[in-house]
Amino acid sequence: MPLLPAVVGVVLVTLAEAVSRTEELQRQSGALKRLFGRFPRETALAHSEARGAGAAPGEAAPKASRSLPGGPRS
């Protein structure tokens, strides 16, 4: 029965790959949490910048321009 060792091998390789991918995803998830934990959330900022009853946060102050944290400032 040479088919049985092949099936067992495929199952073992699939399990090993799943474990490896899970560890890699957990590592990447931790790195993303650390990265985005450094930046403040902009939702509170957007509500305080709005100056009109129906104005969208980006349209409230035409001279205000948002830049990415750490980016060049003009």
CSV table of N, CA and C in Angstrom, one decimal, residues 1-68:
chain,number,residue,atom,x,y,z
A,1,MET,N,0.8,-1.2,0.0
A,1,MET,CA,0.0,0.0,0.0
A,1,MET,C,0.9,1.3,0.0
A,2,PRO,N,1.4,1.6,-1.1
A,2,PRO,CA,2.3,2.8,-1.2
A,2,PRO,C,1.4,4.1,-1.1
A,3,LEU,N,0.1,4.1,-1.2
A,3,LEU,CA,-0.7,5.3,-1.2
A,3,LEU,C,-0.8,5.8,0.2
A,4,LEU,N,-0.8,4.9,1.2
A,4,LEU,CA,-1.0,5.4,2.6
A,4,LEU,C,0.2,6.3,3.1
A,5,PRO,N,1.4,5.9,2.8
A,5,PRO,CA,2.5,6.9,3.3
A,5,PRO,C,2.4,8.2,2.6
A,6,ALA,N,2.0,8.2,1.3
A,6,ALA,CA,1.9,9.5,0.6
A,6,ALA,C,0.8,10.4,1.3
A,7,VAL,N,-0.3,9.8,1.6
A,7,VAL,CA,-1.4,10.5,2.2
A,7,VAL,C,-1.0,11.1,3.6
A,8,VAL,N,-0.3,10.2,4.4
A,8,VAL,CA,0.2,10.6,5.7
A,8,VAL,C,1.2,11.8,5.6
A,9,GLY,N,2.0,11.7,4.6
A,9,GLY,CA,3.0,12.7,4.3
A,9,GLY,C,2.4,14.1,4.0
A,10,VAL,N,1.4,14.0,3.1
A,10,VAL,CA,0.7,15.2,2.7
A,10,VAL,C,0.0,15.9,3.9
A,11,VAL,N,-0.6,15.0,4.8
A,11,VAL,CA,-1.3,15.5,5.9
A,11,VAL,C,-0.3,16.2,6.9
A,12,LEU,N,0.8,15.6,7.1
A,12,LEU,CA,1.8,16.1,8.0
A,12,LEU,C,2.4,17.4,7.5
A,13,VAL,N,2.7,17.5,6.2
A,13,VAL,CA,3.2,18.7,5.6
A,13,VAL,C,2.2,19.8,5.7
A,14,THR,N,0.9,19.5,5.5
A,14,THR,CA,-0.1,20.5,5.6
A,14,THR,C,-0.3,21.0,7.0
A,15,LEU,N,-0.2,20.2,8.0
A,15,LEU,CA,-0.2,20.6,9.4
A,15,LEU,C,1.0,21.5,9.8
A,16,ALA,N,2.1,21.1,9.3
A,16,ALA,CA,3.3,21.8,9.6
A,16,ALA,C,3.3,23.2,9.0
A,17,GLU,N,2.8,23.3,7.8
A,17,GLU,CA,2.6,24.6,7.1
A,17,GLU,C,1.6,25.5,7.8
A,18,ALA,N,0.5,24.9,8.3
A,18,ALA,CA,-0.5,25.6,9.0
A,18,ALA,C,0.1,26.2,10.3
A,19,VAL,N,0.8,25.4,11.0
A,19,VAL,CA,1.5,25.9,12.3
A,19,VAL,C,2.4,27.0,12.0
A,20,SER,N,3.2,26.9,10.9
A,20,SER,CA,4.2,27.9,10.5
A,20,SER,C,3.5,29.2,10.1
A,21,ARG,N,2.4,29.1,9.4
A,21,ARG,CA,1.7,30.3,9.0
A,21,ARG,C,1.1,31.0,10.1
A,22,THR,N,0.5,30.2,11.1
A,22,THR,CA,-0.1,30.8,12.3
A,22,THR,C,0.9,31.6,13.1
A,23,GLU,N,2.1,31.0,13.3
A,23,GLU,CA,3.2,31.7,14.0
A,23,GLU,C,3.6,33.0,13.3
A,24,GLU,N,3.7,33.0,12.0
A,24,GLU,CA,4.1,34.1,11.2
A,24,GLU,C,3.0,35.2,11.3
A,25,LEU,N,1.7,34.8,11.2
A,25,LEU,CA,0.6,35.8,11.3
A,25,LEU,C,0.5,36.4,12.7
A,26,GLN,N,0.8,35.6,13.7
A,26,GLN,CA,0.8,36.2,15.1
A,26,GLN,C,2.0,37.2,15.2
A,27,ARG,N,3.1,36.9,14.7
A,27,ARG,CA,4.3,37.8,14.7
A,27,ARG,C,4.0,39.1,14.0
A,28,GLN,N,3.4,39.0,12.8
A,28,GLN,CA,3.0,40.2,12.1
A,28,GLN,C,1.9,41.0,12.8
A,29,SER,N,1.0,40.3,13.4
A,29,SER,CA,-0.1,41.0,14.1
A,29,SER,C,0.5,41.8,15.3
A,30,GLY,N,1.4,41.2,16.0
A,30,GLY,CA,2.1,41.9,17.1
A,30,GLY,C,2.8,43.1,16.6
A,31,ALA,N,3.5,43.0,15.5
A,31,ALA,CA,4.3,44.1,14.9
A,31,ALA,C,3.4,45.2,14.5
A,32,LEU,N,2.2,44.9,13.9
A,32,LEU,CA,1.3,45.9,13.5
A,32,LEU,C,0.6,46.6,14.7
A,33,LYS,N,0.3,45.9,15.8
A,33,LYS,CA,-0.2,46.5,17.0
A,33,LYS,C,0.8,47.4,17.6
A,34,ARG,N,2.1,47.1,17.6
A,34,ARG,CA,3.1,48.0,18.2
A,34,ARG,C,3.2,49.2,17.3
A,35,LEU,N,3.2,49.0,16.0
A,35,LEU,CA,3.3,50.1,15.1
A,35,LEU,C,2.2,51.1,15.2
A,36,PHE,N,1.0,50.7,15.1
A,36,PHE,CA,-0.2,51.6,15.2
A,36,PHE,C,-0.5,52.0,16.6
A,37,GLY,N,0.1,51.4,17.6
A,37,GLY,CA,-0.1,51.9,18.9
A,37,GLY,C,0.6,53.2,19.2
A,38,ARG,N,1.6,53.5,18.3
A,38,ARG,CA,2.4,54.7,18.5
A,38,ARG,C,1.7,56.0,18.0
A,39,PHE,N,0.7,55.8,17.1
A,39,PHE,CA,0.0,57.0,16.5
A,39,PHE,C,-1.3,57.2,17.2
A,40,PRO,N,-1.7,58.5,17.5
A,40,PRO,CA,-3.0,58.7,18.1
A,40,PRO,C,-4.1,58.5,17.0
A,41,ARG,N,-5.3,58.3,17.5
A,41,ARG,CA,-6.4,58.1,16.6
A,41,ARG,C,-6.9,59.5,16.1
A,42,GLU,N,-7.3,59.6,14.9
A,42,GLU,CA,-7.7,60.9,14.3
A,42,GLU,C,-9.2,61.1,14.4
A,43,THR,N,-10.0,60.2,15.0
A,43,THR,CA,-11.4,60.5,15.0
A,43,THR,C,-11.7,61.6,16.0
A,44,ALA,N,-11.1,61.7,17.1
A,44,ALA,CA,-11.4,62.8,18.0
A,44,ALA,C,-10.9,64.2,17.4
A,45,LEU,N,-9.8,64.1,16.6
A,45,LEU,CA,-9.3,65.3,16.0
A,45,LEU,C,-10.3,65.8,14.9
A,46,ALA,N,-10.8,64.8,14.1
A,46,ALA,CA,-11.7,65.2,13.0
A,46,ALA,C,-13.0,65.9,13.6
A,47,HIS,N,-13.5,65.4,14.7
A,47,HIS,CA,-14.8,66.0,15.2
A,47,HIS,C,-14.5,67.4,15.8
A,48,SER,N,-13.4,67.6,16.4
A,48,SER,CA,-13.1,68.9,16.9
A,48,SER,C,-12.7,70.0,15.8
A,49,GLU,N,-12.3,69.5,14.7
A,49,GLU,CA,-12.0,70.4,13.6
A,49,GLU,C,-13.2,70.9,12.8
A,50,ALA,N,-14.3,70.2,12.8
A,50,ALA,CA,-15.5,70.5,12.1
A,50,ALA,C,-16.1,71.8,12.6
A,51,ARG,N,-16.3,72.8,11.7
A,51,ARG,CA,-16.8,74.1,12.2
A,51,ARG,C,-18.2,74.3,11.7
A,52,GLY,N,-18.8,73.5,10.9
A,52,GLY,CA,-20.2,73.7,10.4
A,52,GLY,C,-21.0,72.6,10.9
A,53,ALA,N,-22.3,72.8,10.9
A,53,ALA,CA,-23.2,71.7,11.3
A,53,ALA,C,-23.2,70.5,10.3
A,54,GLY,N,-23.1,70.9,9.0
A,54,GLY,CA,-23.1,69.8,8.0
A,54,GLY,C,-21.8,69.6,7.3
A,55,ALA,N,-20.7,70.3,7.8
A,55,ALA,CA,-19.4,70.2,7.1
A,55,ALA,C,-18.7,68.9,7.4
A,56,ALA,N,-18.1,68.3,6.4
A,56,ALA,CA,-17.3,67.1,6.6
A,56,ALA,C,-16.0,67.6,7.3
A,57,PRO,N,-15.3,66.7,8.0
A,57,PRO,CA,-14.1,67.0,8.7
A,57,PRO,C,-13.0,67.5,7.7
A,58,GLY,N,-12.9,67.1,6.5
A,58,GLY,CA,-11.9,67.5,5.6
A,58,GLY,C,-12.2,68.9,5.0
A,59,GLU,N,-13.5,69.3,5.0
A,59,GLU,CA,-14.0,70.5,4.4
A,59,GLU,C,-14.1,71.7,5.4
A,60,ALA,N,-13.9,71.4,6.6
A,60,ALA,CA,-14.2,72.4,7.7
A,60,ALA,C,-13.2,73.6,7.6
A,61,ALA,N,-11.9,73.3,7.5
A,61,ALA,CA,-10.9,74.4,7.5
A,61,ALA,C,-10.1,74.2,6.2
A,62,PRO,N,-10.3,75.1,5.2
A,62,PRO,CA,-9.6,74.9,3.9
A,62,PRO,C,-8.1,75.0,4.1
A,63,LYS,N,-7.6,75.8,5.0
A,63,LYS,CA,-6.1,76.0,5.2
A,63,LYS,C,-5.5,74.9,5.9
A,64,ALA,N,-6.3,74.1,6.6
A,64,ALA,CA,-5.7,73.0,7.4
A,64,ALA,C,-5.4,71.8,6.5
A,65,SER,N,-4.2,71.3,6.4
A,65,SER,CA,-3.8,70.2,5.6
A,65,SER,C,-3.2,69.1,6.6
A,66,ARG,N,-3.7,67.9,6.4
A,66,ARG,CA,-3.2,66.8,7.2
A,66,ARG,C,-2.0,66.2,6.5
A,67,SER,N,-1.0,65.9,7.3
A,67,SER,CA,0.1,65.1,6.8
A,67,SER,C,0.3,63.9,7.7
A,68,LEU,N,1.0,62.9,7.1
A,68,LEU,CA,1.3,61.7,7.9
A,68,LEU,C,2.3,62.0,9.0
